[in-house]
Coordinates of N, CA and C in Angstrom, one line a residue:
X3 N 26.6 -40.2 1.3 CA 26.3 -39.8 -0.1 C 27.3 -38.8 -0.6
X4 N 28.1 -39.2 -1.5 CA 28.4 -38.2 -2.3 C 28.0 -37.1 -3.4
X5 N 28.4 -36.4 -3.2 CA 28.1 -35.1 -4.3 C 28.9 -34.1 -4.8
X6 N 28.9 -33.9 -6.2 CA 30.2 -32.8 -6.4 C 30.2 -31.4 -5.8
X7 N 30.9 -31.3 -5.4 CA 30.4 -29.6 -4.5 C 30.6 -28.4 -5.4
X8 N 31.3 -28.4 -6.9 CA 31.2 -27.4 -7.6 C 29.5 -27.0 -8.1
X9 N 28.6 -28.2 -8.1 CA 27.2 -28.1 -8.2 C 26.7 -27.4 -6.5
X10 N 26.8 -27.8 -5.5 CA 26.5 -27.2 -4.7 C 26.8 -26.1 -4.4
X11 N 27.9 -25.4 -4.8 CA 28.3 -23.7 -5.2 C 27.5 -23.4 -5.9
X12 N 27.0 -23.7 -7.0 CA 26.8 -22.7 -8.4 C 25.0 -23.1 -7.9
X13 N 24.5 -23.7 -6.9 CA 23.3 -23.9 -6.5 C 23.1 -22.4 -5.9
X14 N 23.9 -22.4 -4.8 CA 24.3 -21.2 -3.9 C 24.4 -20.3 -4.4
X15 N 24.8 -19.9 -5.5 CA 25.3 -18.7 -6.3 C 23.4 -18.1 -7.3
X16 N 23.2 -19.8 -7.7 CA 22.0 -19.5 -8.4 C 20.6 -19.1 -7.4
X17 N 20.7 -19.2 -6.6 CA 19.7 -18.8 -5.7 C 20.1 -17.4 -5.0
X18 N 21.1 -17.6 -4.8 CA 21.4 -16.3 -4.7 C 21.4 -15.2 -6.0
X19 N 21.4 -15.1 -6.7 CA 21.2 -14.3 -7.7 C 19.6 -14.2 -8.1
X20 N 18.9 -15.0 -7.9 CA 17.6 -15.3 -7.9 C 16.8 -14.4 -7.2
X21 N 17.1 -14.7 -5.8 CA 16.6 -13.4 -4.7 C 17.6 -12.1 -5.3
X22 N 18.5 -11.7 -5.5 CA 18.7 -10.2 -6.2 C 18.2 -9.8 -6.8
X23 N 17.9 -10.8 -7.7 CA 16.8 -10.0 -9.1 C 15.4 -10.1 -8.8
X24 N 14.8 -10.8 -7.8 CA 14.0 -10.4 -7.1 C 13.5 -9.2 -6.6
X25 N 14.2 -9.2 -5.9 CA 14.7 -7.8 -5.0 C 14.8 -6.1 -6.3
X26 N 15.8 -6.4 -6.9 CA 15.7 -5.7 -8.1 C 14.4 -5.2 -8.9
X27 N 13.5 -6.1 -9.1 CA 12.0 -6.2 -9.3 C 11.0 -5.6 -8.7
X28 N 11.3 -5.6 -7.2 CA 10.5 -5.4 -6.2 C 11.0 -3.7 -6.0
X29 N 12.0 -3.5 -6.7 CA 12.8 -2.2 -6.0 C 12.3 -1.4 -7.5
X30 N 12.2 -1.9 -8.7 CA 11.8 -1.1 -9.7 C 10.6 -0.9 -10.1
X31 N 9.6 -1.9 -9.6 CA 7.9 -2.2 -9.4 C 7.8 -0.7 -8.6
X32 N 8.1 -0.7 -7.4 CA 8.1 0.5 -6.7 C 8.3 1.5 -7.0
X33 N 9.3 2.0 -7.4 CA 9.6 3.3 -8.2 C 8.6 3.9 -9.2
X34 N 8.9 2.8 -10.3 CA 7.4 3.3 -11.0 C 6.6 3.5 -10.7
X35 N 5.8 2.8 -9.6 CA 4.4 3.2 -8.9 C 4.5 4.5 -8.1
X36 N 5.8 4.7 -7.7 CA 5.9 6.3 -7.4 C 6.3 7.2 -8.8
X37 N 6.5 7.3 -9.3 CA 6.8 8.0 -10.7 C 5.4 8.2 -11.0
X38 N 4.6 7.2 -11.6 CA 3.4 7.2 -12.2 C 2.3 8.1 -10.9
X39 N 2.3 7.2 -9.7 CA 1.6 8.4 -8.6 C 1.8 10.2 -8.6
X40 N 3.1 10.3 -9.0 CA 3.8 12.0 -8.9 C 3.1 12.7 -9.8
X41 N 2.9 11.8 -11.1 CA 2.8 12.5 -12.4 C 1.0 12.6 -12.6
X42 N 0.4 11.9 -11.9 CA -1.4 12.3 -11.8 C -1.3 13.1 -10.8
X43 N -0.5 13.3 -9.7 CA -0.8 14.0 -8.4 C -0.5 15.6 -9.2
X44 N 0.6 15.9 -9.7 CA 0.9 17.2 -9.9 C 0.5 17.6 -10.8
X45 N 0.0 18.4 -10.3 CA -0.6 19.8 -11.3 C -0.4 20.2 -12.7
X46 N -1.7 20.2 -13.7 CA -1.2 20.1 -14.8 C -1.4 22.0 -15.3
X47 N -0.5 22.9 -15.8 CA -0.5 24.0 -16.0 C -1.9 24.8 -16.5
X48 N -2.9 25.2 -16.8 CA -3.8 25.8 -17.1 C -3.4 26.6 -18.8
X49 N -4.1 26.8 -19.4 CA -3.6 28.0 -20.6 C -3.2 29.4 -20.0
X50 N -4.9 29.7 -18.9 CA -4.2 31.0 -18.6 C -3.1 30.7 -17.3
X51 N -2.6 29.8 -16.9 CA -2.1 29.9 -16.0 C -0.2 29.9 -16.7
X52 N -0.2 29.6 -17.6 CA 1.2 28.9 -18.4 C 1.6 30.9 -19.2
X53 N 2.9 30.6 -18.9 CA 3.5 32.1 -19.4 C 3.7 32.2 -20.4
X54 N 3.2 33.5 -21.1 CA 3.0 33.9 -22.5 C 4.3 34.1 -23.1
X55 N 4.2 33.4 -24.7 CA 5.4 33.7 -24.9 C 5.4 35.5 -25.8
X56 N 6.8 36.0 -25.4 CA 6.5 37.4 -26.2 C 7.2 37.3 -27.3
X57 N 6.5 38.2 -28.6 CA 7.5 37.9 -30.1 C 8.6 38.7 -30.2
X58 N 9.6 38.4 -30.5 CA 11.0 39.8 -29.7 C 11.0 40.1 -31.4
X59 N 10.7 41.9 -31.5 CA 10.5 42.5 -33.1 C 11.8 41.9 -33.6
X60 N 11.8 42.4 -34.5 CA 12.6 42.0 -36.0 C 13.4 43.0 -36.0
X61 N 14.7 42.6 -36.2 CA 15.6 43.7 -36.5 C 15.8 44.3 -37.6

């Protein structure tokens, strides 16, 4: 059987790019789920806990 092999490259190329952006997905899915976990986990400042601001007089 014949077959053109510039199709059988650009097969290669497309599946390969396929699993990258995969991968890419899988690698940015994650991140966010750690970003979003950091940002419930840490501590949210208190009023009395947050530093006062002072009024610097008027010259």
């Amino acid at each position: 059987m014949c077959y053109d092999r510039r199709s059988f490259a650009s097969e290669s190329r497309k599946a390969a790019g396929t699993d990258q952006s995969k991968q890419m997905q899988t690698k940015r899915t994650e991140t966010v789920d750690a970003l979003l976990r950091d940002a419930k986990e840490a501590p949210k400042p208190s009023p009395a806990e947050a530093p006062a601001k002072e009024a610097a007089p008027a010259k």
